[in-house]
mmCIF file of C-alpha atoms and ligand atoms in Angstrom:
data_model
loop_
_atom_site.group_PDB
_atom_site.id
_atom_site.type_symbol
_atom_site.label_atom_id
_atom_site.label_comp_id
_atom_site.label_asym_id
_atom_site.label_seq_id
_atom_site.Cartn_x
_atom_site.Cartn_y
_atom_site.Cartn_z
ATOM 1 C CA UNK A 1 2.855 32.103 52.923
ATOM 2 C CA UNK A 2 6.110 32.193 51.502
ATOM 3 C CA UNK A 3 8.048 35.645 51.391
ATOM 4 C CA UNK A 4 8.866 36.187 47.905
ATOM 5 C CA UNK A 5 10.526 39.914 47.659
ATOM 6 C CA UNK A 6 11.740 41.799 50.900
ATOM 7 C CA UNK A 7 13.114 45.213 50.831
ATOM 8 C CA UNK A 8 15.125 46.412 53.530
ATOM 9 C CA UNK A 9 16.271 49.531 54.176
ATOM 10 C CA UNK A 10 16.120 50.890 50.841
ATOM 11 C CA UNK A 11 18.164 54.033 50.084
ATOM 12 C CA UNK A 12 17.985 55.628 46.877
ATOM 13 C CA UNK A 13 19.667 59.000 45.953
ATOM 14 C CA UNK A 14 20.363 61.307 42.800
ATOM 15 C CA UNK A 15 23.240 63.335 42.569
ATOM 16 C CA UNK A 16 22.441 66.358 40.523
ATOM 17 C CA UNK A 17 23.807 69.802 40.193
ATOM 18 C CA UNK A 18 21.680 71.492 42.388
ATOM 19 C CA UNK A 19 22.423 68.237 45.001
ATOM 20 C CA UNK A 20 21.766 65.217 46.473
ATOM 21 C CA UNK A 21 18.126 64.099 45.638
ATOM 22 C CA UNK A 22 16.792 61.529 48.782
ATOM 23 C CA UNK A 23 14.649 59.949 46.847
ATOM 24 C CA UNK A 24 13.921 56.985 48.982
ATOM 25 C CA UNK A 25 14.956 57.373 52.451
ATOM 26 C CA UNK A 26 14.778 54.056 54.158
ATOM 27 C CA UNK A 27 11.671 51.908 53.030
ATOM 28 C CA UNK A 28 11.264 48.397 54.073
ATOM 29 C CA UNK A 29 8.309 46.029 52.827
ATOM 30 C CA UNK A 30 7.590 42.741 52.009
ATOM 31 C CA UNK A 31 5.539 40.930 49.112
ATOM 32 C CA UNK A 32 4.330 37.189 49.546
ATOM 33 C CA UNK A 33 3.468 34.723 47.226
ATOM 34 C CA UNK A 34 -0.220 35.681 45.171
ATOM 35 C CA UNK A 35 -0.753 38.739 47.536
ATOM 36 C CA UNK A 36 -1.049 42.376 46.270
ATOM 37 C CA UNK A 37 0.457 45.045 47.736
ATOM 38 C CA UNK A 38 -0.626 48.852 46.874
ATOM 39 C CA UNK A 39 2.016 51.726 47.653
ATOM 40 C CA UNK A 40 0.301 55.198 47.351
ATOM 41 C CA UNK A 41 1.384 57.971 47.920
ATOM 42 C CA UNK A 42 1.264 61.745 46.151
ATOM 43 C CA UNK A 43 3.412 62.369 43.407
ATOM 44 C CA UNK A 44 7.664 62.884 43.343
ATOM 45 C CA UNK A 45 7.168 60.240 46.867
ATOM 46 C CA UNK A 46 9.347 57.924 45.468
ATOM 47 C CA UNK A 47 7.069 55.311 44.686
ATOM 48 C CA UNK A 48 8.901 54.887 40.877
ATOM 49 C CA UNK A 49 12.152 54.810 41.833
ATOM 50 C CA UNK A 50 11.380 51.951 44.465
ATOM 51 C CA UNK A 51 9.622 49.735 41.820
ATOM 52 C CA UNK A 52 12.621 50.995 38.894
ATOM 53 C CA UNK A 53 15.043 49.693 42.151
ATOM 54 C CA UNK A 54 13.532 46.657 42.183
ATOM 55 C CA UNK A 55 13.826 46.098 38.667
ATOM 56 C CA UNK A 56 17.577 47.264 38.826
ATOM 57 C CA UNK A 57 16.511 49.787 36.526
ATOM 58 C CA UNK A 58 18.133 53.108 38.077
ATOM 59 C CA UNK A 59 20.424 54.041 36.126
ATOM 60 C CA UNK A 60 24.093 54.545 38.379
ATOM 61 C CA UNK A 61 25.566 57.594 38.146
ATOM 62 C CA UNK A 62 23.522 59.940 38.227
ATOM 63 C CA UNK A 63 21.427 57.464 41.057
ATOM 64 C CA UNK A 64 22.734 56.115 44.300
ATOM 65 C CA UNK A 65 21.024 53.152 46.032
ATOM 66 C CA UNK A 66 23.220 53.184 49.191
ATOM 67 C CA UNK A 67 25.297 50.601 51.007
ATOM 68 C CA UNK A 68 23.107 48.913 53.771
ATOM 69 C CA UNK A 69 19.875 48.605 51.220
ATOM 70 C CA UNK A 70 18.557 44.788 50.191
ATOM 71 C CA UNK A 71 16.114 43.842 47.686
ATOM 72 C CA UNK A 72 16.288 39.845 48.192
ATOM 73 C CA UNK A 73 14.006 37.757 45.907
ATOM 74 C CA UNK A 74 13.128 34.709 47.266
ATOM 75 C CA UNK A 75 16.243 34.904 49.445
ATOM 76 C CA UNK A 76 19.002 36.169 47.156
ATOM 77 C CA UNK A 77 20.179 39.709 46.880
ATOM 78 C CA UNK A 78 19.159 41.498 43.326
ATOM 79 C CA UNK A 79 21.319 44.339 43.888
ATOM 80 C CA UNK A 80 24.208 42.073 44.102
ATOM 81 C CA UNK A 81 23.073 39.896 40.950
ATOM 82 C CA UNK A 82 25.330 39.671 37.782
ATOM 83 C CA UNK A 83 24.073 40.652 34.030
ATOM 84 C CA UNK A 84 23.271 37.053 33.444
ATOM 85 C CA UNK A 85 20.662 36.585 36.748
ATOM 86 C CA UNK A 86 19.932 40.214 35.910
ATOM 87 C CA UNK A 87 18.128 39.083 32.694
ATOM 88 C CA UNK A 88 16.514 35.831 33.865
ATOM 89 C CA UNK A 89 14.772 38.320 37.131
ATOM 90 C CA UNK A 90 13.623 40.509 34.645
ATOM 91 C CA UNK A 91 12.094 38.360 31.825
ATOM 92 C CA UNK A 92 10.983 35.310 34.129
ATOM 93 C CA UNK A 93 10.288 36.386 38.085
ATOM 94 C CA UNK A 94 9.245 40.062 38.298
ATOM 95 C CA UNK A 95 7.699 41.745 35.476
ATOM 96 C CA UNK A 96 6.785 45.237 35.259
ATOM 97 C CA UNK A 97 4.245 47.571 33.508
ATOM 98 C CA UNK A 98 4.264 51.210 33.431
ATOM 99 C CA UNK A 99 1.838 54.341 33.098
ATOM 100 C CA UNK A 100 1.861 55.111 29.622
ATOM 101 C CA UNK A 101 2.609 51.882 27.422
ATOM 102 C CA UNK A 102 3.065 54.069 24.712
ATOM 103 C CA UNK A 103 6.522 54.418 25.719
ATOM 104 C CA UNK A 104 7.018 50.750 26.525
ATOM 105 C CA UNK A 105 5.259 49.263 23.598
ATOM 106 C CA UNK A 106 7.658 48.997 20.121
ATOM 107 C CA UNK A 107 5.356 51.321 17.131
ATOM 108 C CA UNK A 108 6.956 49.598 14.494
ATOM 109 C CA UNK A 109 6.165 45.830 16.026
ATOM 110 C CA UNK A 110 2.904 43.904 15.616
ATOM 111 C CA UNK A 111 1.446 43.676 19.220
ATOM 112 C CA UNK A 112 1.107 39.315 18.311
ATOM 113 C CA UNK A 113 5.395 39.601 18.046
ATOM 114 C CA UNK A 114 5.858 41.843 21.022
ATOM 115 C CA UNK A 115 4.127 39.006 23.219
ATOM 116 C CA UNK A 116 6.008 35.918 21.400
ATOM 117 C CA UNK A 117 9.475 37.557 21.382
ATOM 118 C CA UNK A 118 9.519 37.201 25.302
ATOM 119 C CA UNK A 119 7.935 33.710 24.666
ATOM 120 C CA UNK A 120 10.715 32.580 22.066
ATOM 121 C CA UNK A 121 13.378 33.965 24.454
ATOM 122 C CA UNK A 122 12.353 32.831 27.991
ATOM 123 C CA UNK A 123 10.387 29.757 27.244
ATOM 124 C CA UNK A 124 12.277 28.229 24.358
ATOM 125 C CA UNK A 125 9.275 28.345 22.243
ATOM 126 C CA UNK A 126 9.395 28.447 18.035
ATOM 127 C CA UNK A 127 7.943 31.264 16.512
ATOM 128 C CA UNK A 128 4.502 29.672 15.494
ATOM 129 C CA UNK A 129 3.615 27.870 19.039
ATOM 130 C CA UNK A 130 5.008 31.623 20.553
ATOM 131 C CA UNK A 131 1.835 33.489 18.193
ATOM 132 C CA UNK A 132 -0.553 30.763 19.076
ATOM 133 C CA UNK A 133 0.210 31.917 23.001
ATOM 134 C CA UNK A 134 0.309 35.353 22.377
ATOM 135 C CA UNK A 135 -3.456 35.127 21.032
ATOM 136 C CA UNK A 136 -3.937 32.571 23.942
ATOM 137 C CA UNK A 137 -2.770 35.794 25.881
ATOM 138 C CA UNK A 138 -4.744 38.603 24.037
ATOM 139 C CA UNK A 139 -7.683 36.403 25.073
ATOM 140 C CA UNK A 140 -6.704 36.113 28.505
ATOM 141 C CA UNK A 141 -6.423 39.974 29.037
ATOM 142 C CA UNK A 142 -10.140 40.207 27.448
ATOM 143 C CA UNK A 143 -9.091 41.940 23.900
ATOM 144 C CA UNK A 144 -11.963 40.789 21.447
ATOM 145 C CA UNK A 145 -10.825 39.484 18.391
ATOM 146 C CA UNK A 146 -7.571 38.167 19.296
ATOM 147 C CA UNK A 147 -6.559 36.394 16.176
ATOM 148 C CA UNK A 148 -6.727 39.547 14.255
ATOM 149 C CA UNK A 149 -5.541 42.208 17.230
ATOM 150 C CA UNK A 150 -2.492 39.863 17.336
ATOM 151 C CA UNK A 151 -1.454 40.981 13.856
ATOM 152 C CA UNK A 152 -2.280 44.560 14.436
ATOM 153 C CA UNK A 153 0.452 47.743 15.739
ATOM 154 C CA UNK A 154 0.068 49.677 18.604
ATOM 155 C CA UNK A 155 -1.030 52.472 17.118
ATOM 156 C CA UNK A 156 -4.570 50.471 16.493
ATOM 157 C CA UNK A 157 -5.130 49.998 20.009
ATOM 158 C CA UNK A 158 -7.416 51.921 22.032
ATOM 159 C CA UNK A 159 -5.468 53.603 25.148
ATOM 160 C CA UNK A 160 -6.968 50.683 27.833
ATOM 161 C CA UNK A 161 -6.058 48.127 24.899
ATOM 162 C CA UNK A 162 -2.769 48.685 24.438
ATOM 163 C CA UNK A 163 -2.382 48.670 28.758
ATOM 164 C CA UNK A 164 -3.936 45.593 28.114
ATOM 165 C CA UNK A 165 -1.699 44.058 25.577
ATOM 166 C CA UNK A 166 1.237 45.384 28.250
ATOM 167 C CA UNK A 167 -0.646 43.576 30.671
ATOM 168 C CA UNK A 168 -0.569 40.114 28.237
ATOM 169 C CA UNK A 169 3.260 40.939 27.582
ATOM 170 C CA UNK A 170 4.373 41.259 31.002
ATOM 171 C CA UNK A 171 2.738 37.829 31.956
ATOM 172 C CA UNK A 172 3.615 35.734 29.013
ATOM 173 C CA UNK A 173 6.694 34.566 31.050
ATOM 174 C CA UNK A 174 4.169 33.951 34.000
ATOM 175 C CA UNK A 175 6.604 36.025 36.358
ATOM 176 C CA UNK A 176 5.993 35.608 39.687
ATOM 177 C CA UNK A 177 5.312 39.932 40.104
ATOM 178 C CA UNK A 178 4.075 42.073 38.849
ATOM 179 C CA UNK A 179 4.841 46.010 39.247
ATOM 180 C CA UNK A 180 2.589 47.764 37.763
ATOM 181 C CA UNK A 181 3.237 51.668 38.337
ATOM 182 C CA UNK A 182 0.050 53.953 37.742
ATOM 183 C CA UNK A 183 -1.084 51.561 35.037
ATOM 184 C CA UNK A 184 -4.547 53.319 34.801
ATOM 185 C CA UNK A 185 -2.787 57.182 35.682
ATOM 186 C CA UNK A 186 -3.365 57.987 31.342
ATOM 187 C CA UNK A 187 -6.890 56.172 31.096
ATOM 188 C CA UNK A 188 -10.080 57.655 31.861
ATOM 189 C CA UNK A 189 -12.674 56.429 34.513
ATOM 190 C CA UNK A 190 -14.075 53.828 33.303
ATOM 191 C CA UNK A 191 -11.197 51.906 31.506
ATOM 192 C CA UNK A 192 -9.041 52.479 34.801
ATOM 193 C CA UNK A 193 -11.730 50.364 36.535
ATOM 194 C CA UNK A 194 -11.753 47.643 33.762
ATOM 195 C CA UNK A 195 -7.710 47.270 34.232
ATOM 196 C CA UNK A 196 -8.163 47.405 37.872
ATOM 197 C CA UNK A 197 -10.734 44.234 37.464
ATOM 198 C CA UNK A 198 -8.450 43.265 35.235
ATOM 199 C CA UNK A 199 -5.219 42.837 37.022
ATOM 200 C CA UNK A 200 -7.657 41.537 40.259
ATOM 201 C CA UNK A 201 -9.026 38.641 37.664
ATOM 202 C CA UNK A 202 -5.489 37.862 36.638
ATOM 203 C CA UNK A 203 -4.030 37.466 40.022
ATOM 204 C CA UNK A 204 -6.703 35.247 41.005
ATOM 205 C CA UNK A 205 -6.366 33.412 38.052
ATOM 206 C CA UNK A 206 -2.566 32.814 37.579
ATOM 207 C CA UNK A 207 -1.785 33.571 41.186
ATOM 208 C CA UNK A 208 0.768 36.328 40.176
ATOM 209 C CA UNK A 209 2.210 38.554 43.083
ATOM 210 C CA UNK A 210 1.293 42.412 42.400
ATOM 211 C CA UNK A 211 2.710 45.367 43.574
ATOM 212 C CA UNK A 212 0.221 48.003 42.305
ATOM 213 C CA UNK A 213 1.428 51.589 42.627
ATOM 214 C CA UNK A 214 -0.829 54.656 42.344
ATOM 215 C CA UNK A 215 -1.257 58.135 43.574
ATOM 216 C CA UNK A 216 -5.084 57.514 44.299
ATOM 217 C CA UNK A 217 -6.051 55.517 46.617
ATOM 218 C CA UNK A 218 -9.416 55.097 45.432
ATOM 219 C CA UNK A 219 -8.323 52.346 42.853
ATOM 220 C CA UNK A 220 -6.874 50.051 44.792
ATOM 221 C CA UNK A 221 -9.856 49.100 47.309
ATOM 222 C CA UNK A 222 -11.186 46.119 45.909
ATOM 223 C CA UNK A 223 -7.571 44.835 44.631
ATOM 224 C CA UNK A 224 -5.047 45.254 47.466
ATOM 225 C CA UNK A 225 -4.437 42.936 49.807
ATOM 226 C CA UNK A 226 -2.253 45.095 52.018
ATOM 227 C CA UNK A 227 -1.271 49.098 51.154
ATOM 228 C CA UNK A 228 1.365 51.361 52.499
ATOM 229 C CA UNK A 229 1.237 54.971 52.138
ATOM 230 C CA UNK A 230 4.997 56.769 51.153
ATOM 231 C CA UNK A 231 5.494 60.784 52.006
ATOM 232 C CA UNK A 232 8.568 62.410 51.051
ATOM 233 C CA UNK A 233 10.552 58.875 50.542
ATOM 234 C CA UNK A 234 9.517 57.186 53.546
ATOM 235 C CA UNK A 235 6.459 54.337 54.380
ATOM 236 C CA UNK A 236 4.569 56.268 56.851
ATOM 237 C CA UNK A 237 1.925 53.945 57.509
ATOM 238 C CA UNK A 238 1.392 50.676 56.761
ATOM 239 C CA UNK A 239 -1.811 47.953 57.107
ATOM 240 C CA UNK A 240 -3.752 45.644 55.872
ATOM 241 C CA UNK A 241 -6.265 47.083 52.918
ATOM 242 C CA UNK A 242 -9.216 46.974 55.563
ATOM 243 C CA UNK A 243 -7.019 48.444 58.629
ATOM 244 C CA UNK A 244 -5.922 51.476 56.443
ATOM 245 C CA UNK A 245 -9.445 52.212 54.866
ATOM 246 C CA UNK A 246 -11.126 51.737 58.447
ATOM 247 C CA UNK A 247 -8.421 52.461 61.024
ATOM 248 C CA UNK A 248 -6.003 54.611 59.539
ATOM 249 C CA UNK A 249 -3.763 56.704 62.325
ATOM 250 C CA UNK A 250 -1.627 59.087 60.305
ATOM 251 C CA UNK A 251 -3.119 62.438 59.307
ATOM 252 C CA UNK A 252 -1.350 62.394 55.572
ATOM 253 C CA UNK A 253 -3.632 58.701 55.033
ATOM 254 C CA UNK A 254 -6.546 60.803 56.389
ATOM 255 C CA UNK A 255 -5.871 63.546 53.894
ATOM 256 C CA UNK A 256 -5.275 60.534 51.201
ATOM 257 C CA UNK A 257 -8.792 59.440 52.029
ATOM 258 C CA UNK A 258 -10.625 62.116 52.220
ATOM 259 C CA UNK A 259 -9.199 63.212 48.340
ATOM 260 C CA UNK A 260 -10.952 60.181 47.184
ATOM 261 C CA UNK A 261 -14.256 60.878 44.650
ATOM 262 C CA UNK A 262 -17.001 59.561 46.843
ATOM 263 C CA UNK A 263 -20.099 58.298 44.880
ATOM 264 C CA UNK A 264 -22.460 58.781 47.999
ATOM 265 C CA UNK A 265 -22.331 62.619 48.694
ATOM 266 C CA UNK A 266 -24.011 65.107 46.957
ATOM 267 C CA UNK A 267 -20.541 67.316 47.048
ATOM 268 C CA UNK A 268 -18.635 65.128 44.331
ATOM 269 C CA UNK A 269 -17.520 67.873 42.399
ATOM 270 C CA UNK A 270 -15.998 69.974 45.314
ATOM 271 C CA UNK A 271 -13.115 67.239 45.530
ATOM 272 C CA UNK A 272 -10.902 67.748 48.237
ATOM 273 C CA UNK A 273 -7.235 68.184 47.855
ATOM 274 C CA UNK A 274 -4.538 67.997 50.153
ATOM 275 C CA UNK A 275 -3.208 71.784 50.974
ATOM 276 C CA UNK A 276 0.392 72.779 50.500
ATOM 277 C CA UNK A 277 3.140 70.553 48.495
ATOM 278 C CA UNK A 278 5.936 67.613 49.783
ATOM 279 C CA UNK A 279 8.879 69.043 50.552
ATOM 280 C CA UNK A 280 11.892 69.286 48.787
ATOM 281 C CA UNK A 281 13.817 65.914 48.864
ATOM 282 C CA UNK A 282 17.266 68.223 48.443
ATOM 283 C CA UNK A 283 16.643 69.164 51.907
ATOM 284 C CA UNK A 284 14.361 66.556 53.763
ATOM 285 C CA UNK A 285 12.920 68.005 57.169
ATOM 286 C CA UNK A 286 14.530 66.839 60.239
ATOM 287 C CA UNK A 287 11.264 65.992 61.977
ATOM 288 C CA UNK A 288 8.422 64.422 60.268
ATOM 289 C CA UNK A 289 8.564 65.393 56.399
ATOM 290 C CA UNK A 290 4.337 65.716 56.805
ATOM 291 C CA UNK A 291 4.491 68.142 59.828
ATOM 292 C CA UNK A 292 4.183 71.765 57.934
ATOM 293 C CA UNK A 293 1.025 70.211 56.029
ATOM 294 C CA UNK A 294 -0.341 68.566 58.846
ATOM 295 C CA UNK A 295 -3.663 69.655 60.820
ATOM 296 C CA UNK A 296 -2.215 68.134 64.131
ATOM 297 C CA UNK A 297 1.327 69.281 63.795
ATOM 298 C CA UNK A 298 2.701 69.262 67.601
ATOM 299 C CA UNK A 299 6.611 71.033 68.101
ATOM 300 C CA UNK A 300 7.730 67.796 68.329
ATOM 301 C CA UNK A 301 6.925 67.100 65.268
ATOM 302 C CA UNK A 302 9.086 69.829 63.569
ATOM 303 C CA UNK A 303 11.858 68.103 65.598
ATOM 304 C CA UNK A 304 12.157 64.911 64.948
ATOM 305 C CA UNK A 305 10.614 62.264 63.433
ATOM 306 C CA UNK A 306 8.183 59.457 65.076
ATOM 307 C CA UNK A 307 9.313 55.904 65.594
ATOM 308 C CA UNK A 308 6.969 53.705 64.372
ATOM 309 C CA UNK A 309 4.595 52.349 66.323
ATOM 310 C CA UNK A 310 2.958 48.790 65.759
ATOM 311 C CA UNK A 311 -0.948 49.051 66.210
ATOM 312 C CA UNK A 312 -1.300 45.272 64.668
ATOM 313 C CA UNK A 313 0.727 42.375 63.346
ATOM 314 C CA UNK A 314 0.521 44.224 59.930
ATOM 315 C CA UNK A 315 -0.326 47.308 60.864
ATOM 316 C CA UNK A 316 2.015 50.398 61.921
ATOM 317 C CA UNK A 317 2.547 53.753 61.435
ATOM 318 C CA UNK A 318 4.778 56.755 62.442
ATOM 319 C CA UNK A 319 3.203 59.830 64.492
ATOM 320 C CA UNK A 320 3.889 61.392 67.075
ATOM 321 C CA UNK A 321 -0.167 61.558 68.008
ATOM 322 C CA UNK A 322 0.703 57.617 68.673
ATOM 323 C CA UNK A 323 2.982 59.177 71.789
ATOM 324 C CA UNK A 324 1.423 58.329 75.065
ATOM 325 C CA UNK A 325 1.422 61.813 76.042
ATOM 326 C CA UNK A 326 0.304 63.101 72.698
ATOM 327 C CA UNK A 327 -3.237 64.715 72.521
ATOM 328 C CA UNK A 328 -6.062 62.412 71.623
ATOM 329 C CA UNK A 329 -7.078 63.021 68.295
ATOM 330 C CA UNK A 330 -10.189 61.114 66.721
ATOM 331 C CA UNK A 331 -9.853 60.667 63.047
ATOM 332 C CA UNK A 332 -11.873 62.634 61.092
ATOM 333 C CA UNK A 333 -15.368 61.024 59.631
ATOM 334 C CA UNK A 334 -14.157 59.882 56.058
ATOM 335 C CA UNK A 335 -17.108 58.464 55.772
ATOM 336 C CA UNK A 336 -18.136 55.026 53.644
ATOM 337 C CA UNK A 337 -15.264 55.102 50.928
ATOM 338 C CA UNK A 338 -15.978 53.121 47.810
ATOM 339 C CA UNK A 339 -14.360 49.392 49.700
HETATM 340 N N1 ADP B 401 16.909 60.700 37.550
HETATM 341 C C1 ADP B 401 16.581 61.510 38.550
HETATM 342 N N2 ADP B 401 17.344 62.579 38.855
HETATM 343 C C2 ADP B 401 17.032 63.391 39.882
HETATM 344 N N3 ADP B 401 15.959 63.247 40.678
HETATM 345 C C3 ADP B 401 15.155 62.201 40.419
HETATM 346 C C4 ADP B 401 15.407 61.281 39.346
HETATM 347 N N4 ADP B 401 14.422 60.341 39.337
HETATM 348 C C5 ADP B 401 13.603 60.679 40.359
HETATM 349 N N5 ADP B 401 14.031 61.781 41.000
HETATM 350 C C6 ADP B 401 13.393 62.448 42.152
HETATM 351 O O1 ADP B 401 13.090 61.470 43.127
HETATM 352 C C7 ADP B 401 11.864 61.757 43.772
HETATM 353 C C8 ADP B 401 10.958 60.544 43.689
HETATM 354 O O2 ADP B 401 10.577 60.336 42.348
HETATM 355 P P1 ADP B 401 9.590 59.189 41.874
HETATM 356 O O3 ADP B 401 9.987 57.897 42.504
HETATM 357 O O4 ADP B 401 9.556 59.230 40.403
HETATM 358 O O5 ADP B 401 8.205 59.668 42.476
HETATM 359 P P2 ADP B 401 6.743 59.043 42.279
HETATM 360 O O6 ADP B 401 6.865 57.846 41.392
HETATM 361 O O7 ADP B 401 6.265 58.709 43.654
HETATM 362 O O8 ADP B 401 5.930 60.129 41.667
HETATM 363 C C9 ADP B 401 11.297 62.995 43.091
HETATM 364 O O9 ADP B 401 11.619 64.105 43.894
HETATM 365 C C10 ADP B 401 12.040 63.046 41.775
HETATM 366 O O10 ADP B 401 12.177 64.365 41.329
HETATM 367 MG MG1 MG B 402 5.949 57.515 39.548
#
């Protein structure tokens, strides 16, 4: 398959008064054509401002991304694009959708207008043929009663409706990606597992790339294709969806597993949760940012941090329990997570 997007080395920072903010410290990853990536990771891990980077949407002062980073879309460089390619990126290749669509969504626009300005603009459509694909849209995304939702505002949208109409507005273009960053984080239960169908439908459907980015890994089971884990600005393990829910080797995935609601046990309401907090991106740690949470910490770890080490084609990580001479350490029964 084709590489579509490949990050390399991306370095973001924010200068602020109290410092500089390492946001992203190094990531690398790639996205092919139709596959979905998850990155998960707690929050303040930098997860937004790789997908905003993407998107050329960090704003420059007060953000840094530094010299040496790429973000090349099918080959060419986005940080180095003009205004012009700026625009055609962002309303025809990679579209993005965002936690609350509140925020992204205009109050004083019927939703049916929102979908066929993008149309008029990007696909040189008149205004009637744009409404008759924004209810062709609407219908796509599963909203009942598209002819009439078209002509309705926001504010008469359920919350999982209106992600949905965000949904139908970031693919009327039929971009190649789609970022979607915690698009279920505001919903409850139940809708978050309809968008998560959703967006899994869709991609089969239209064969859209999707970078889905969450703090819980339970959501993206069934829809990834391939998931990396971020701590404290860096990808610390990386795999296939099945290598990281089966085989994970780095305690902070362990930890991400084991916070995940399990249907099967009888314990669901003593949910576990990850002790202590990431630490402070002014000041990264020298050694592994993970080490003063982690169960396993060695001195080494304090000291400096792992290389990675490549356990499969697609699978890597970086410990130092992956040292030759490190310790043996068996994961710890997760048990059957919801895959
Ligand atoms: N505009 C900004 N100014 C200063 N710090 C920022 C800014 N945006 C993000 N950060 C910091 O960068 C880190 C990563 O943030 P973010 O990517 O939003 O995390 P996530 O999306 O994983 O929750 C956090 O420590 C956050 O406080
Ligand atoms: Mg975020």
């Amino acid at each position: 398959m084709a590489k579509l997007l490949e990050v390399k080395d991306l370095t973001v920072s924010f200068h602020t008064y109290a410092g500089e903010v390492q946001s992203v410290r190094g990531v690398s990853f790639d996205l092919e054509e139709g596959e979905t990536l998850a990155i998960v990771g707690e929050s303040g891990c930098g997860k937004t401002v790789t997908s905003k980077s993407i998107m050329r949407l960090i704003a420059t002062p007060p953000g840094e991304i530094k010299e040496g980073s790429q973000i090349l879309f099918e080959g060419k460089d986005i940080l180095k694009m003009n205004d012009k390619e700026l625009r055609e990126i962002r309303g025809e290749s990679i579209s993005m959708i965002f936690q609350d669509p509140m925020t992204s969504l205009n109050p004083t626009m019927k939703i049916g207008n929102q979908i066929a300005e993008s149309l008029i603009i990007h696909r040189g459509m008149n205004k009637k043929e744009a409404l008759e694909e924004a209810v062709k849209m609407l219908k796509l995304v599963n909203i009942p009663n598209a002819e009439k939702r078209v002509n309705q505002y926001p504010h008469e949208f359920s919350g999982g409706m209106r992600q949905r109409a965000m949904i139908a507005i970031a693919l009327a273009c039929n971009p190649k990606i789609l970022i979607a960053d915690e698009p279920t984080t505001a919903l409850d239960v139940t809708i978050q597992a309809q968008i998560m169908d959703l967006i899994r439908e869709l991609q089969n459907k239209l064969g859209t790339a999707v970078m889905l980015i969450t703090h819980d890994l339970g959501v993206v089971a069934n829809v990834a294709s391939k998931i990396q884990v971020m701590y404290a600005g860096k990808v610390i393990e990386k795999g296939t969806t099945d290598e990281l829910f089966f085989n994970a080797k780095h305690p902070y995935t362990w930890a991400l597993l084991k916070s995940v609601p399990r249907l099967d046990t009888g314990h669901k309401d003593e949910l576990y949760s990850i002790k202590g907090t990431p630490p402070d991106l002014l000041k990264p740690p020298v050694g592994c940012p993970f080490a003063s949470r982690c169960d396993y910490c060695m001195q080494i770890c304090k000291e400096e941090m792992p290389e990675l080490t490549k356990l499969s084609e697609t699978h890597s990580v970086h410990c130092w329990l992956q040292h030759p001479l490190a310790p043996k350490v068996e994961a710890p029964i997760i048990g059957e997570v919801q895959k």
